[in-house]
Amino acid sequence: MLPGLLVCYAFSAHYELCPGRIWIALSSSVILSNKYILHTVGFEFPIFLTTCHLSFATVATQVLAKTTSQLAGLEKVGMNPKLYLRAVVPIGMFFSASLILSNIAYVYLTVAFIQMLKAFSPVAILLVGSLLGMERPTVATLRILSIVVAGVILSSIGEIHFVLVGVIVQALGMLTEAARLLMVQTLLSKHKMDPLCALYYFAPVCALMNGAAFLVFESPRFSSHAFHTAGAPLLLVNAAIAFALNVAVVVLIKKSSSLVLCLAGIFKDVLLVVVSTIVFATDLTLLQVVGYAITLCGLYMYKRQGTSGSKSPSVASLAVRSHSSSTKGNEMKTESASERP
């Protein structure tokens, strides 16, 4: 745990030199390392992996709260047992489910294809929000979303290593994440909370729930040999990077505008597709490339529309920030907290 915390402290001290670059590097590193551990190394225990991340985050946020001013916002939240049970625990349940499902998807699908599917996340959030009566999309928004949907469909049709189970799992992960973000929006409309403070409250709940899920679904086939397949050092470094990413999101939001985050997110997604294709020798078809290019154009238009509107944290703004800062397997996306974050 100590090496990971040292990495986080050093990162925080030097982050202001190039926040966007470090955020992109950490965000991409989390996804690539997850894929490496779960697929290349053959450590097929995604629930255990997320449990490690959340356990690390639980201890790390407790240490930061007691030794630094990084979580000074906790005093303004006004958390109490009733609010914790009514709001934090349900959000933690959806958060835990989202992390588990998104990590399971890496066992079946390539990183590049998952990134292409993730482009549909803002659409899923807006649709769920509309069904719940939280937002009414305009005609202009629906036109832009149709471009995104068309691009994702083309990318899926062109995928060589298409696995239906993986796509279904990823879709379920996006739906649970959409539900979580909408619940977070409701919570944050009354309580100001930055992403690191949110992680302070959510991580213990998620760690317990993931631990219980691990005991039920993965522990029967888990062994010391399976653990040593990945090894403690690799798992520790992976968890430290995932936590550092949460610190990165906080600093980036404070130092950058929504448009900068939007553009950085799009650049990160493209870079991740390219790098993962090279690292994991993934085959991409021309149809996928064209489809993803169309999707990115739609997302850029959608994000520009979302960042130029009202400053209130609408469902659309949640959707915008969701994709911009998603690593969907470990980046604890609570972005709507600081403009929510």
XYZ file of C-alpha atoms in Angstrom:
341
model
C 0.000 0.000 0.000
C 2.843 2.415 0.861
C 4.435 2.398 -2.643
C 1.048 3.138 -4.161
C 0.432 6.064 -1.799
C 3.889 7.469 -2.558
C 3.040 7.348 -6.246
C -0.185 9.249 -5.552
C 1.538 11.908 -3.433
C 4.290 12.416 -6.015
C 1.686 12.585 -8.742
C -0.312 15.221 -6.878
C 2.787 17.355 -6.324
C 3.858 17.411 -9.972
C 0.517 17.095 -11.674
C 0.060 20.799 -12.329
C 2.852 20.713 -14.919
C 0.802 18.808 -17.472
C -2.570 17.669 -16.043
C -4.156 16.650 -19.340
C -1.244 14.465 -20.410
C -1.012 12.681 -17.063
C -4.782 12.106 -16.963
C -4.694 10.591 -20.457
C -1.692 8.414 -19.525
C -3.278 7.147 -16.295
C -6.689 6.598 -17.851
C -5.205 4.561 -20.694
C -2.878 2.686 -18.322
C -5.768 1.483 -16.162
C -7.616 -0.002 -19.122
C -4.545 -1.534 -20.741
C -3.297 -3.026 -17.465
C -6.749 -4.471 -16.724
C -6.824 -6.096 -20.145
C -3.262 -7.379 -19.673
C -4.057 -8.933 -16.291
C -7.430 -10.412 -17.218
C -6.614 -11.625 -20.729
C -2.887 -11.769 -21.515
C -1.743 -13.012 -18.095
C -4.810 -15.229 -17.851
C -5.974 -14.020 -14.421
C -9.677 -14.546 -15.096
C -11.000 -13.112 -11.844
C -12.438 -9.672 -12.706
C -14.452 -9.438 -9.484
C -11.352 -10.077 -7.383
C -9.487 -7.439 -9.393
C -12.100 -4.752 -8.746
C -12.200 -5.786 -5.080
C -8.457 -5.089 -4.916
C -8.972 -1.676 -6.493
C -11.753 -0.700 -4.123
C -9.948 -2.037 -1.046
C -6.913 0.018 -2.015
C -9.107 3.076 -2.578
C -10.781 2.574 0.817
C -7.473 2.533 2.700
C -5.907 5.284 0.554
C -8.804 7.744 0.992
C -8.804 7.127 4.750
C -5.076 7.874 4.887
C -5.445 10.988 2.697
C -8.328 12.243 4.834
C -6.202 12.011 7.974
C -2.872 13.239 6.584
C -3.693 15.781 3.854
C -6.256 18.418 2.891
C -7.254 16.568 -0.299
C -10.586 15.561 1.280
C -11.368 18.796 3.095
C -14.741 18.770 1.324
C -15.940 15.981 3.630
C -16.826 18.597 6.260
C -19.324 20.229 3.874
C -21.169 17.036 2.914
C -23.104 16.582 6.139
C -23.168 12.781 5.901
C -25.261 10.894 8.465
C -26.332 7.228 8.861
C -29.769 7.825 7.328
C -28.363 9.565 4.252
C -25.653 6.925 3.939
C -28.159 4.058 3.885
C -30.645 5.863 1.652
C -28.216 7.278 -0.924
C -24.652 5.974 -0.676
C -25.436 2.271 -0.293
C -27.773 2.042 -3.353
C -25.307 4.035 -5.454
C -22.542 1.758 -4.209
C -24.536 -1.280 -5.349
C -24.898 0.047 -8.896
C -21.294 1.245 -8.871
C -20.092 -2.206 -7.833
C -22.216 -3.916 -10.493
C -20.947 -1.504 -13.154
C -17.302 -2.154 -12.289
C -17.759 -5.933 -12.215
C -19.633 -6.089 -15.519
C -17.230 -3.752 -17.300
C -14.227 -5.774 -16.170
C -15.870 -9.050 -17.206
C -16.246 -7.588 -20.702
C -12.450 -7.434 -21.015
C -12.347 -11.223 -20.807
C -14.434 -11.524 -23.997
C -13.805 -8.397 -26.074
C -10.805 -6.441 -27.328
C -9.911 -3.112 -25.735
C -10.425 -1.315 -29.042
C -13.938 -2.720 -29.527
C -14.909 -1.976 -25.915
C -13.840 1.645 -26.379
C -16.030 1.824 -29.461
C -18.984 0.406 -27.533
C -18.368 2.835 -24.675
C -19.044 5.671 -27.065
C -22.706 4.658 -26.681
C -22.635 5.424 -22.924
C -23.801 9.059 -23.195
C -26.688 7.893 -25.346
C -27.661 5.249 -22.784
C -27.593 7.802 -19.961
C -29.738 10.278 -21.857
C -32.256 7.589 -22.846
C -32.580 6.294 -19.284
C -32.931 9.851 -18.038
C -35.687 10.471 -20.571
C -37.535 7.306 -19.548
C -37.405 8.445 -15.920
C -38.688 11.877 -16.881
C -35.484 13.637 -15.866
C -34.850 15.186 -19.281
C -36.565 15.814 -22.600
C -34.102 15.571 -25.512
C -34.421 18.228 -28.197
C -34.739 17.418 -31.888
C -31.167 18.661 -32.401
C -29.894 16.317 -29.679
C -31.709 13.331 -31.198
C -30.186 14.076 -34.598
C -26.709 14.113 -33.093
C -27.394 10.908 -31.156
C -28.467 9.192 -34.371
C -24.962 9.864 -35.719
C -23.414 8.277 -32.633
C -25.704 5.244 -32.858
C -24.957 4.776 -36.576
C -21.219 4.873 -35.882
C -21.430 2.306 -33.061
C -23.535 -0.023 -35.253
C -20.975 0.180 -38.077
C -18.145 -0.505 -35.626
C -19.994 -3.557 -34.266
C -20.730 -4.943 -37.722
C -17.060 -4.595 -38.637
C -15.738 -6.269 -35.473
C -13.877 -9.490 -36.335
C -13.792 -10.859 -32.775
C -17.452 -10.221 -31.998
C -18.607 -12.148 -28.905
C -22.288 -11.717 -28.096
C -21.845 -12.530 -24.396
C -19.208 -9.821 -24.069
C -21.396 -7.252 -25.827
C -24.367 -8.086 -23.577
C -22.184 -7.805 -20.457
C -20.814 -4.454 -21.639
C -24.335 -3.220 -22.387
C -25.501 -4.227 -18.894
C -22.482 -2.438 -17.460
C -23.420 0.764 -19.301
C -27.027 0.518 -18.087
C -26.021 0.050 -14.440
C -23.581 2.940 -14.796
C -26.357 5.093 -16.262
C -28.570 4.291 -13.279
C -25.717 5.091 -10.900
C -25.019 8.460 -12.498
C -28.679 9.433 -12.354
C -28.773 8.535 -8.653
C -25.579 10.510 -8.119
C -27.173 13.502 -9.830
C -30.093 13.368 -7.397
C -27.728 13.096 -4.424
C -25.470 15.900 -5.598
C -28.352 18.277 -6.206
C -28.476 18.630 -2.411
C -24.939 17.738 -1.294
C -21.774 19.208 -2.818
C -19.212 16.455 -3.185
C -16.076 16.213 -5.311
C -15.034 12.861 -6.879
C -12.444 12.040 -4.226
C -14.919 12.636 -1.393
C -17.479 10.509 -3.225
C -14.896 7.728 -3.530
C -14.252 8.051 0.223
C -17.902 7.131 0.876
C -18.530 4.701 -1.994
C -15.301 2.650 -1.905
C -15.962 0.801 1.403
C -19.497 -0.142 0.317
C -18.322 -1.293 -3.108
C -15.386 -3.229 -1.631
C -17.736 -5.154 0.671
C -20.219 -5.865 -2.122
C -17.497 -6.925 -4.549
C -15.962 -9.093 -1.843
C -19.306 -10.818 -1.301
C -19.713 -11.299 -5.063
C -16.202 -12.774 -5.204
C -17.027 -15.296 -2.474
C -20.129 -16.429 -4.357
C -18.933 -16.481 -7.971
C -15.135 -16.743 -8.046
C -13.803 -18.122 -4.763
C -14.716 -21.788 -5.546
C -12.163 -21.827 -8.391
C -9.708 -19.355 -6.855
C -6.410 -20.743 -5.542
C -2.937 -19.635 -4.530
C -1.727 -20.718 -7.962
C -4.312 -18.459 -9.594
C -3.225 -15.562 -7.383
C 0.435 -16.032 -8.269
C -0.507 -16.021 -11.958
C -0.770 -12.266 -11.665
C 1.221 -11.773 -8.480
C 0.860 -9.271 -5.660
C 3.241 -6.627 -7.137
C 1.317 -6.398 -10.415
C -2.051 -6.241 -8.640
C -0.759 -3.564 -6.244
C 0.631 -1.396 -9.042
C -2.620 -1.799 -10.983
C -4.666 -0.706 -7.949
C -2.339 2.249 -7.292
C -2.712 3.469 -10.885
C -6.500 3.168 -10.635
C -6.514 5.264 -7.471
C -4.085 7.836 -8.882
C -6.494 8.238 -11.767
C -9.210 9.356 -9.368
C -6.889 11.999 -7.972
C -6.102 13.023 -11.552
C -9.760 13.567 -12.377
C -10.170 15.901 -9.391
C -7.166 18.024 -10.372
C -8.058 18.102 -14.070
C -11.570 19.323 -13.342
C -10.188 22.086 -11.106
C -7.608 23.236 -13.661
C -9.479 22.798 -16.948
C -12.754 23.713 -18.597
C -15.448 21.229 -19.617
C -14.468 21.688 -23.265
C -10.821 20.829 -22.518
C -11.955 17.694 -20.700
C -14.225 16.847 -23.612
C -11.411 17.151 -26.178
C -8.947 15.334 -23.916
C -11.455 12.492 -23.549
C -11.873 12.127 -27.303
C -8.094 12.202 -27.847
C -7.636 9.613 -25.093
C -10.199 7.284 -26.647
C -8.572 7.467 -30.078
C -5.104 7.006 -28.582
C -6.295 4.026 -26.557
C -7.779 2.326 -29.612
C -4.520 2.819 -31.524
C -2.225 1.735 -28.678
C -4.319 -1.302 -27.719
C -4.417 -2.367 -31.365
C -0.620 -2.338 -31.451
C 0.025 -3.794 -27.973
C -2.502 -6.629 -28.200
C -2.143 -7.149 -31.983
C -5.858 -6.466 -32.496
C -7.251 -6.649 -36.009
C -9.317 -3.650 -37.091
C -11.425 -3.523 -40.227
C -11.961 -0.490 -42.430
C -15.653 -0.564 -41.502
C -14.745 -0.288 -37.817
C -12.439 2.648 -38.438
C -15.083 4.468 -40.458
C -17.768 3.677 -37.875
C -15.625 4.908 -34.991
C -14.734 8.088 -36.880
C -18.448 8.786 -37.371
C -19.070 8.101 -33.678
C -16.328 10.501 -32.605
C -17.756 13.238 -34.818
C -21.172 12.721 -33.238
C -19.707 12.702 -29.726
C -17.809 15.921 -30.370
C -20.991 17.620 -31.580
C -22.913 16.213 -28.620
C -20.305 17.324 -26.089
C -20.053 20.799 -27.573
C -23.812 21.078 -27.262
C -23.701 19.805 -23.657
C -20.867 22.106 -22.543
C -22.380 25.206 -24.130
C -25.733 24.884 -22.377
C -26.865 25.452 -18.843
C -24.422 25.197 -15.955
C -26.817 23.057 -13.989
C -25.910 19.353 -13.858
C -28.478 17.985 -16.286
C -28.644 14.422 -17.537
C -27.057 15.578 -20.754
C -24.093 17.033 -18.900
C -23.731 13.788 -16.968
C -23.663 11.946 -20.271
C -21.038 14.294 -21.632
C -18.743 13.892 -18.670
C -19.397 10.175 -18.395
C -17.758 9.403 -21.709
C -15.013 12.021 -21.356
C -13.686 10.550 -18.140
C -14.691 6.944 -18.514
C -12.345 4.041 -18.208
C -15.224 2.016 -17.308
C -13.675 -0.634 -15.277
C -11.933 1.338 -12.711
C -12.048 5.007 -13.103
C -14.518 5.911 -10.353
C -16.740 8.163 -12.406
C -18.370 10.654 -10.122
C -17.696 13.643 -12.320
C -21.016 15.328 -11.896
C -19.974 16.184 -8.344
C -17.916 19.239 -9.031
C -20.045 21.136 -11.541
C -20.608 19.094 -9.912
C -16.235 14.836 -11.485
